[in-house]
Every structure is written in C-alpha cells, then in structure tokens.
Short mmCIF file of N, CA and C in Angstrom, two decimals:
data_model
loop_
_atom_site.label_atom_id
_atom_site.label_comp_id
_atom_site.label_asym_id
_atom_site.label_seq_id
_atom_site.Cartn_x
_atom_site.Cartn_y
_atom_site.Cartn_z
N MET W 3 5.59 -11.42 14.99
CA MET W 3 5.17 -10.04 14.88
C MET W 3 5.94 -9.37 13.74
N ALA W 4 5.23 -8.65 12.90
CA ALA W 4 5.85 -7.99 11.76
C ALA W 4 6.69 -6.81 12.23
N LYS W 5 7.79 -6.57 11.52
CA LYS W 5 8.64 -5.45 11.89
C LYS W 5 8.15 -4.17 11.23
N LYS W 6 8.61 -3.03 11.76
CA LYS W 6 8.26 -1.74 11.18
C LYS W 6 9.22 -1.43 10.05
N PHE W 7 8.71 -0.84 8.97
CA PHE W 7 9.55 -0.45 7.86
C PHE W 7 8.86 0.66 7.07
N LYS W 8 9.62 1.29 6.20
CA LYS W 8 9.10 2.43 5.45
C LYS W 8 9.42 2.24 3.97
N LEU W 9 8.46 2.57 3.13
CA LEU W 9 8.67 2.57 1.68
C LEU W 9 8.83 4.01 1.22
N SER W 10 9.75 4.24 0.32
CA SER W 10 9.96 5.60 -0.19
C SER W 10 8.73 6.07 -0.97
N GLU W 11 8.65 7.37 -1.21
CA GLU W 11 7.50 7.91 -1.94
C GLU W 11 7.45 7.31 -3.34
N LYS W 12 6.27 6.86 -3.72
CA LYS W 12 6.07 6.20 -5.02
C LYS W 12 4.82 6.73 -5.70
N THR W 13 4.87 6.76 -7.01
CA THR W 13 3.69 7.09 -7.79
C THR W 13 2.76 5.88 -7.76
N CYS W 14 1.47 6.13 -7.61
CA CYS W 14 0.49 5.06 -7.59
C CYS W 14 -0.86 5.64 -8.00
N GLN W 15 -1.86 4.79 -8.00
CA GLN W 15 -3.21 5.24 -8.33
C GLN W 15 -4.08 5.15 -7.09
N LEU W 16 -4.77 6.21 -6.82
CA LEU W 16 -5.74 6.22 -5.72
C LEU W 16 -6.97 5.48 -6.22
N GLY W 17 -7.43 4.52 -5.45
CA GLY W 17 -8.58 3.72 -5.87
C GLY W 17 -9.84 4.56 -5.98
N ASN W 18 -10.84 4.01 -6.64
CA ASN W 18 -12.10 4.75 -6.81
C ASN W 18 -13.07 4.50 -5.66
N LYS W 19 -12.72 3.60 -4.73
CA LYS W 19 -13.59 3.41 -3.57
C LYS W 19 -13.06 4.27 -2.43
N PHE W 20 -13.92 5.05 -1.86
CA PHE W 20 -13.57 5.95 -0.76
C PHE W 20 -14.78 6.01 0.15
N SER W 21 -14.56 5.83 1.43
CA SER W 21 -15.69 5.97 2.36
C SER W 21 -15.21 6.67 3.62
N SER W 22 -16.12 7.38 4.20
CA SER W 22 -15.86 8.08 5.45
C SER W 22 -16.96 7.65 6.41
N THR W 23 -16.57 6.98 7.48
CA THR W 23 -17.55 6.43 8.42
C THR W 23 -17.15 6.75 9.84
N GLY W 24 -18.01 6.41 10.76
CA GLY W 24 -17.71 6.55 12.18
C GLY W 24 -17.56 5.20 12.82
N ASP W 25 -16.73 5.13 13.83
CA ASP W 25 -16.51 3.89 14.55
C ASP W 25 -16.67 4.17 16.04
N GLY W 26 -17.44 3.39 16.74
CA GLY W 26 -17.65 3.59 18.16
C GLY W 26 -18.97 4.30 18.42
N GLU W 27 -19.21 4.61 19.68
CA GLU W 27 -20.47 5.25 20.06
C GLU W 27 -20.22 6.45 20.96
N GLY W 28 -21.13 7.40 20.91
CA GLY W 28 -21.11 8.56 21.80
C GLY W 28 -19.83 9.36 21.72
N GLU W 29 -19.28 9.71 22.88
CA GLU W 29 -18.06 10.53 22.96
C GLU W 29 -16.86 9.82 22.33
N ALA W 30 -16.87 8.50 22.33
CA ALA W 30 -15.74 7.73 21.81
C ALA W 30 -15.80 7.53 20.31
N ARG W 31 -16.84 8.06 19.66
CA ARG W 31 -16.99 7.88 18.22
C ARG W 31 -15.85 8.57 17.48
N GLU W 32 -15.26 7.85 16.53
CA GLU W 32 -14.14 8.37 15.76
C GLU W 32 -14.48 8.31 14.27
N ASP W 33 -14.30 9.41 13.56
CA ASP W 33 -14.53 9.42 12.12
C ASP W 33 -13.32 8.79 11.42
N LEU W 34 -13.62 7.87 10.51
CA LEU W 34 -12.58 7.16 9.78
C LEU W 34 -12.72 7.39 8.29
N VAL W 35 -11.61 7.33 7.60
CA VAL W 35 -11.61 7.39 6.14
C VAL W 35 -10.98 6.09 5.64
N LYS W 36 -11.56 5.53 4.58
CA LYS W 36 -11.07 4.28 3.99
C LYS W 36 -10.90 4.46 2.50
N PHE W 37 -9.75 4.02 1.97
CA PHE W 37 -9.48 4.12 0.53
C PHE W 37 -8.43 3.08 0.15
N SER W 38 -8.21 2.93 -1.13
CA SER W 38 -7.21 1.96 -1.59
C SER W 38 -6.14 2.67 -2.42
N LEU W 39 -4.96 2.06 -2.43
CA LEU W 39 -3.84 2.49 -3.26
C LEU W 39 -3.45 1.32 -4.14
N GLN W 40 -3.17 1.59 -5.42
CA GLN W 40 -2.84 0.52 -6.36
C GLN W 40 -1.66 0.93 -7.22
N GLY W 41 -0.88 -0.06 -7.61
CA GLY W 41 0.19 0.18 -8.58
C GLY W 41 1.48 0.72 -7.99
N LEU W 42 1.72 0.53 -6.71
CA LEU W 42 3.02 0.90 -6.15
C LEU W 42 4.01 -0.16 -6.62
N MET W 43 5.07 0.23 -7.29
CA MET W 43 6.04 -0.72 -7.82
C MET W 43 7.21 -0.84 -6.85
N LEU W 44 7.41 -2.07 -6.35
CA LEU W 44 8.42 -2.32 -5.35
C LEU W 44 9.70 -2.88 -5.96
N THR W 45 10.83 -2.41 -5.44
CA THR W 45 12.13 -2.93 -5.84
C THR W 45 12.40 -4.22 -5.07
N ALA W 46 13.51 -4.88 -5.38
CA ALA W 46 13.89 -6.10 -4.68
C ALA W 46 14.08 -5.82 -3.18
N LYS W 47 14.76 -4.73 -2.84
CA LYS W 47 15.00 -4.40 -1.43
C LYS W 47 13.70 -4.13 -0.69
N GLU W 48 12.76 -3.45 -1.34
CA GLU W 48 11.48 -3.14 -0.70
C GLU W 48 10.64 -4.40 -0.50
N LEU W 49 10.68 -5.30 -1.47
CA LEU W 49 9.97 -6.57 -1.33
C LEU W 49 10.54 -7.37 -0.16
N ASP W 50 11.87 -7.34 -0.01
CA ASP W 50 12.51 -8.02 1.11
C ASP W 50 12.11 -7.39 2.44
N LYS W 51 11.88 -6.07 2.47
CA LYS W 51 11.42 -5.42 3.71
C LYS W 51 10.06 -5.97 4.13
N ILE W 52 9.20 -6.22 3.15
CA ILE W 52 7.85 -6.69 3.45
C ILE W 52 7.82 -8.18 3.80
N LEU W 53 8.47 -8.99 2.99
CA LEU W 53 8.37 -10.44 3.14
C LEU W 53 9.55 -11.08 3.87
N GLY W 54 10.60 -10.33 4.12
CA GLY W 54 11.78 -10.89 4.77
C GLY W 54 12.94 -11.02 3.81
N GLU W 55 14.13 -11.01 4.39
CA GLU W 55 15.35 -11.05 3.59
C GLU W 55 15.38 -12.27 2.68
N GLY W 56 15.75 -12.05 1.42
CA GLY W 56 15.84 -13.14 0.45
C GLY W 56 14.54 -13.44 -0.28
N ALA W 57 13.47 -12.75 0.06
CA ALA W 57 12.17 -13.04 -0.58
C ALA W 57 12.22 -12.82 -2.08
N HIS W 58 12.87 -11.74 -2.50
CA HIS W 58 12.94 -11.45 -3.94
C HIS W 58 13.65 -12.58 -4.68
N ASP W 59 14.75 -13.06 -4.12
CA ASP W 59 15.50 -14.15 -4.76
C ASP W 59 14.67 -15.43 -4.84
N ARG W 60 13.77 -15.64 -3.87
CA ARG W 60 12.93 -16.84 -3.90
C ARG W 60 11.74 -16.70 -4.86
N LEU W 61 11.31 -15.47 -5.13
CA LEU W 61 10.14 -15.25 -5.99
C LEU W 61 10.48 -15.04 -7.46
N PHE W 62 11.77 -14.80 -7.77
CA PHE W 62 12.16 -14.52 -9.15
C PHE W 62 13.32 -15.42 -9.57
N GLU W 63 13.37 -15.71 -10.89
CA GLU W 63 14.47 -16.46 -11.48
C GLU W 63 14.80 -15.87 -12.84
N LYS W 64 16.03 -16.10 -13.29
CA LYS W 64 16.41 -15.60 -14.62
C LYS W 64 15.86 -16.55 -15.68
N ALA W 65 15.19 -15.98 -16.65
CA ALA W 65 14.64 -16.78 -17.76
C ALA W 65 15.73 -16.96 -18.81
N GLY W 66 15.43 -17.73 -19.82
CA GLY W 66 16.38 -17.96 -20.91
C GLY W 66 16.82 -16.67 -21.58
N SER W 67 15.95 -15.67 -21.61
CA SER W 67 16.27 -14.39 -22.23
C SER W 67 17.15 -13.52 -21.33
N GLY W 68 17.34 -13.95 -20.07
CA GLY W 68 18.13 -13.17 -19.13
C GLY W 68 17.30 -12.25 -18.26
N ALA W 69 16.00 -12.09 -18.59
CA ALA W 69 15.11 -11.24 -17.78
C ALA W 69 14.66 -12.00 -16.54
N LEU W 70 14.44 -11.26 -15.47
CA LEU W 70 13.89 -11.87 -14.26
C LEU W 70 12.40 -12.12 -14.45
N GLU W 71 11.97 -13.32 -14.08
CA GLU W 71 10.55 -13.68 -14.19
C GLU W 71 10.10 -14.32 -12.88
N PRO W 72 8.80 -14.19 -12.55
CA PRO W 72 8.29 -14.84 -11.35
C PRO W 72 8.47 -16.36 -11.44
N VAL W 73 8.90 -16.99 -10.35
CA VAL W 73 9.16 -18.44 -10.36
C VAL W 73 7.88 -19.25 -10.55
N PHE W 74 6.74 -18.69 -10.20
CA PHE W 74 5.49 -19.43 -10.32
C PHE W 74 4.92 -19.42 -11.73
N GLY W 75 5.55 -18.70 -12.64
CA GLY W 75 5.03 -18.59 -13.99
C GLY W 75 3.65 -17.97 -13.97
N GLU W 76 2.73 -18.57 -14.69
CA GLU W 76 1.36 -18.06 -14.73
C GLU W 76 0.44 -18.80 -13.77
N ASP W 77 1.00 -19.71 -12.98
CA ASP W 77 0.19 -20.50 -12.05
C ASP W 77 -0.29 -19.69 -10.85
N VAL W 78 0.53 -18.73 -10.41
CA VAL W 78 0.17 -17.89 -9.27
C VAL W 78 0.28 -16.44 -9.71
N ASN W 79 -0.84 -15.72 -9.64
CA ASN W 79 -0.88 -14.34 -10.10
C ASN W 79 -0.52 -13.35 -9.01
N GLU W 80 -0.96 -13.63 -7.76
CA GLU W 80 -0.73 -12.66 -6.69
C GLU W 80 -0.61 -13.34 -5.35
N LEU W 81 0.02 -12.60 -4.44
CA LEU W 81 0.15 -13.04 -3.06
C LEU W 81 -0.63 -12.05 -2.20
N LYS W 82 -1.52 -12.56 -1.36
CA LYS W 82 -2.31 -11.70 -0.48
C LYS W 82 -1.80 -11.88 0.94
N LEU W 83 -1.46 -10.76 1.58
CA LEU W 83 -0.97 -10.80 2.95
C LEU W 83 -2.14 -10.61 3.91
N VAL W 84 -2.19 -11.38 4.95
CA VAL W 84 -3.29 -11.28 5.91
C VAL W 84 -2.98 -10.32 7.05
N HIS W 85 -1.72 -9.94 7.20
CA HIS W 85 -1.33 -9.06 8.31
C HIS W 85 -1.92 -7.66 8.14
N ARG W 86 -2.39 -7.10 9.25
CA ARG W 86 -2.87 -5.71 9.29
C ARG W 86 -1.79 -4.89 9.98
N TYR W 87 -1.25 -3.94 9.28
CA TYR W 87 -0.19 -3.09 9.83
C TYR W 87 -0.85 -1.90 10.54
N VAL W 88 -0.99 -2.00 11.86
CA VAL W 88 -1.62 -0.92 12.64
C VAL W 88 -0.55 0.08 13.05
N ASP W 89 -0.98 1.24 13.46
CA ASP W 89 -0.09 2.33 13.86
C ASP W 89 0.89 2.68 12.75
N SER W 90 0.39 2.73 11.53
CA SER W 90 1.18 3.11 10.37
C SER W 90 0.95 4.58 10.06
N THR W 91 1.75 5.13 9.17
CA THR W 91 1.57 6.50 8.70
C THR W 91 1.56 6.49 7.18
N VAL W 92 0.55 7.10 6.60
CA VAL W 92 0.41 7.19 5.14
C VAL W 92 0.44 8.66 4.76
N THR W 93 1.36 9.01 3.87
CA THR W 93 1.47 10.38 3.39
C THR W 93 1.13 10.40 1.91
N LEU W 94 0.13 11.20 1.54
CA LEU W 94 -0.33 11.32 0.15
C LEU W 94 0.03 12.69 -0.39
N THR W 95 0.54 12.73 -1.61
CA THR W 95 0.77 14.00 -2.29
C THR W 95 -0.28 14.10 -3.38
N LEU W 96 -1.22 15.02 -3.18
CA LEU W 96 -2.36 15.22 -4.09
C LEU W 96 -2.18 16.58 -4.75
N ASP W 97 -1.70 16.60 -5.97
CA ASP W 97 -1.34 17.85 -6.66
C ASP W 97 -0.35 18.62 -5.80
N GLU W 98 -0.71 19.80 -5.34
CA GLU W 98 0.18 20.65 -4.54
C GLU W 98 0.03 20.39 -3.04
N GLU W 99 -0.93 19.58 -2.64
CA GLU W 99 -1.25 19.37 -1.23
C GLU W 99 -0.66 18.05 -0.72
N THR W 100 -0.08 18.09 0.47
CA THR W 100 0.41 16.87 1.12
C THR W 100 -0.46 16.59 2.33
N LEU W 101 -0.92 15.37 2.44
CA LEU W 101 -1.83 14.96 3.50
C LEU W 101 -1.19 13.79 4.25
N THR W 102 -0.91 13.95 5.54
CA THR W 102 -0.31 12.88 6.34
C THR W 102 -1.36 12.31 7.28
N LEU W 103 -1.54 11.00 7.20
CA LEU W 103 -2.55 10.30 7.99
C LEU W 103 -1.84 9.40 9.02
N PRO W 104 -1.69 9.90 10.25
CA PRO W 104 -1.08 9.06 11.29
C PRO W 104 -2.09 8.06 11.84
N GLN W 105 -1.61 7.09 12.57
CA GLN W 105 -2.44 6.06 13.20
C GLN W 105 -3.31 5.32 12.18
N ALA W 106 -2.76 5.13 10.99
CA ALA W 106 -3.48 4.43 9.92
C ALA W 106 -3.28 2.92 10.04
N LYS W 107 -4.20 2.20 9.43
CA LYS W 107 -4.06 0.75 9.30
C LYS W 107 -3.86 0.47 7.81
N ILE W 108 -2.81 -0.27 7.48
CA ILE W 108 -2.58 -0.71 6.11
C ILE W 108 -2.92 -2.19 6.09
N MET W 109 -3.85 -2.56 5.23
CA MET W 109 -4.33 -3.95 5.22
C MET W 109 -4.66 -4.38 3.80
N GLY W 110 -4.97 -5.64 3.65
CA GLY W 110 -5.33 -6.15 2.33
C GLY W 110 -4.21 -5.98 1.32
N VAL W 111 -2.97 -6.13 1.78
CA VAL W 111 -1.82 -5.95 0.88
C VAL W 111 -1.78 -7.09 -0.13
N VAL W 112 -1.70 -6.71 -1.41
CA VAL W 112 -1.62 -7.67 -2.51
C VAL W 112 -0.32 -7.41 -3.26
N LEU W 113 0.45 -8.46 -3.51
CA LEU W 113 1.71 -8.36 -4.24
C LEU W 113 1.61 -9.19 -5.51
N GLN W 114 2.01 -8.59 -6.63
CA GLN W 114 2.01 -9.30 -7.91
C GLN W 114 3.39 -9.17 -8.55
N PRO W 115 4.21 -10.24 -8.47
CA PRO W 115 5.52 -10.22 -9.10
C PRO W 115 5.38 -10.01 -10.61
N GLN W 116 6.24 -9.15 -11.17
CA GLN W 116 6.17 -8.79 -12.59
C GLN W 116 7.43 -9.25 -13.33
N VAL W 117 7.30 -9.52 -14.61
CA VAL W 117 8.46 -9.82 -15.43
C VAL W 117 9.37 -8.60 -15.38
N GLY W 118 10.66 -8.85 -15.15
CA GLY W 118 11.62 -7.77 -15.02
C GLY W 118 12.11 -7.61 -13.59
N GLY W 119 11.42 -8.22 -12.62
CA GLY W 119 11.90 -8.23 -11.24
C GLY W 119 11.22 -7.26 -10.29
N MET W 120 10.37 -6.40 -10.79
CA MET W 120 9.63 -5.49 -9.90
C MET W 120 8.37 -6.21 -9.40
N THR W 121 7.78 -5.68 -8.34
CA THR W 121 6.55 -6.26 -7.78
C THR W 121 5.50 -5.18 -7.63
N TRP W 122 4.34 -5.38 -8.24
CA TRP W 122 3.19 -4.47 -8.13
C TRP W 122 2.57 -4.68 -6.75
N MET W 123 2.19 -3.58 -6.10
CA MET W 123 1.54 -3.68 -4.79
C MET W 123 0.27 -2.85 -4.75
N GLY W 124 -0.74 -3.38 -4.12
CA GLY W 124 -1.97 -2.67 -3.83
C GLY W 124 -2.32 -2.89 -2.37
N CYS W 125 -3.06 -1.95 -1.76
CA CYS W 125 -3.45 -2.12 -0.37
C CYS W 125 -4.65 -1.24 -0.06
N ASP W 126 -5.28 -1.52 1.06
CA ASP W 126 -6.35 -0.69 1.59
C ASP W 126 -5.82 0.05 2.80
N VAL W 127 -6.32 1.27 2.99
CA VAL W 127 -5.90 2.11 4.10
C VAL W 127 -7.13 2.56 4.87
N GLU W 128 -7.05 2.50 6.18
CA GLU W 128 -8.10 3.02 7.05
C GLU W 128 -7.40 3.91 8.07
N ALA W 129 -7.87 5.16 8.20
CA ALA W 129 -7.21 6.11 9.10
C ALA W 129 -8.23 7.05 9.72
N PRO W 130 -7.89 7.61 10.89
CA PRO W 130 -8.76 8.64 11.46
C PRO W 130 -8.85 9.83 10.51
N ALA W 131 -10.05 10.34 10.32
CA ALA W 131 -10.25 11.47 9.41
C ALA W 131 -9.60 12.72 10.01
N ILE W 132 -8.86 13.44 9.18
CA ILE W 132 -8.23 14.69 9.60
C ILE W 132 -8.70 15.80 8.67
N GLU W 133 -8.36 17.01 8.99
CA GLU W 133 -8.74 18.14 8.14
C GLU W 133 -8.10 17.97 6.77
N GLY W 134 -8.87 18.20 5.72
CA GLY W 134 -8.38 18.08 4.35
C GLY W 134 -8.60 16.71 3.74
N VAL W 135 -9.20 15.79 4.49
CA VAL W 135 -9.37 14.43 4.00
C VAL W 135 -10.32 14.35 2.80
N ASP W 136 -11.19 15.34 2.62
CA ASP W 136 -12.10 15.34 1.47
C ASP W 136 -11.36 15.43 0.15
N SER W 137 -10.13 15.93 0.16
CA SER W 137 -9.37 16.02 -1.09
C SER W 137 -9.01 14.63 -1.61
N ILE W 138 -9.04 13.62 -0.75
CA ILE W 138 -8.80 12.24 -1.23
C ILE W 138 -9.92 11.85 -2.18
N ARG W 139 -11.16 12.17 -1.83
CA ARG W 139 -12.31 11.85 -2.68
C ARG W 139 -12.18 12.53 -4.05
N LYS W 140 -11.71 13.78 -4.06
CA LYS W 140 -11.57 14.54 -5.31
C LYS W 140 -10.53 13.92 -6.24
N HIS W 141 -9.58 13.19 -5.68
CA HIS W 141 -8.50 12.59 -6.48
C HIS W 141 -8.73 11.11 -6.77
N ALA W 142 -9.91 10.59 -6.46
CA ALA W 142 -10.20 9.18 -6.69
C ALA W 142 -9.91 8.79 -8.14
N SER W 143 -9.28 7.66 -8.32
CA SER W 143 -8.92 7.09 -9.62
C SER W 143 -7.80 7.85 -10.33
N LEU W 144 -7.17 8.81 -9.67
CA LEU W 144 -6.09 9.58 -10.30
C LEU W 144 -4.73 9.11 -9.79
N ARG W 145 -3.69 9.44 -10.54
CA ARG W 145 -2.33 9.11 -10.12
C ARG W 145 -1.86 10.13 -9.10
N ILE W 146 -1.31 9.62 -8.03
CA ILE W 146 -0.81 10.46 -6.95
C ILE W 146 0.55 9.91 -6.51
N ALA W 147 1.13 10.49 -5.49
CA ALA W 147 2.34 9.93 -4.87
C ALA W 147 1.99 9.55 -3.44
N ALA W 148 2.53 8.45 -2.98
CA ALA W 148 2.25 7.99 -1.61
C ALA W 148 3.53 7.47 -0.98
N GLN W 149 3.66 7.74 0.30
CA GLN W 149 4.75 7.20 1.10
C GLN W 149 4.12 6.44 2.26
N LEU W 150 4.55 5.20 2.46
CA LEU W 150 3.97 4.36 3.49
C LEU W 150 5.00 3.98 4.55
N ALA W 151 4.66 4.22 5.80
CA ALA W 151 5.48 3.77 6.93
C ALA W 151 4.65 2.72 7.66
N PHE W 152 5.03 1.47 7.51
CA PHE W 152 4.28 0.35 8.10
C PHE W 152 4.59 0.23 9.58
N GLY W 153 3.52 0.19 10.42
CA GLY W 153 3.70 0.11 11.87
C GLY W 153 3.73 -1.30 12.36
#
C-alpha cells in the first residue's frame, strides 16, 4: 500500500483536456471534473517520497562533466506509475483564485528524469466538482501553481 505524502506548491501547466461528467445514477449521481497537470519539477527528496527512499540515487549518476544524468541514458524516457492515489487533495492557484479539490484521485503519474537531477512529473486528476470548478476550464493550457497531497 502506498504511503501518504505531500508535494509543496509548484508551478506547472494545466493540460488542455478538461471534462466534467457524472458518475452513478439517480440520487447517488456525483458530478466529477477531470484534468491533467504537466511539468511539475520534483527534487530528489520529492522523488524519494513517491518512489521510496534512495530512488533518486538509483535513477541518477554523475556524468563525466559532473552533472547528474538519468542512469538509463536515452533508452528509457519515462516511468509510468500504475497506482491510483485516492482520497488525495489537489489545490490549484489560478491567478488570484485558489481552488481546493478534496477527495480527488491522482492517477496516470508519469515521471521523466532530467539531466541535472530534477524529475519532470505529469498526472491526471479526477475530483468531485465543487463551486468555482469552471475556472479550471478557463485556465486550460496555462501555467498555474498546484499543491498535491497524495492519499
């Protein structure tokens, strides 16, 4: 079972795919919002929070130039995680407005180790629709700030 952890607020890009749908039937129907976040840059400590202690040291090595480089070279571009982090909280800062989405699911996490030791992260988010959720659509494809608490 994956542990709970939190990533500090980071600048990222809100994906251009956004959908608002319903799940369930009748009285139990729940409106959901789905969108993606891309370009969250993770530090060594944050990568270790996601993959486990020592993950950064296993994924990076010092090159001849002294810079940290992914150990896989160009053979492996990205790592896709299959785990769905349920009961998460996603907080988006959209211009002057802050939108907190509790009971979110963070899924489709993709990690791309970068030269220099940072790791690019992208993910999909699905959450119950709350008041103000339409502002996510207005900010599609724009740079925003996001804070993720993985459940």
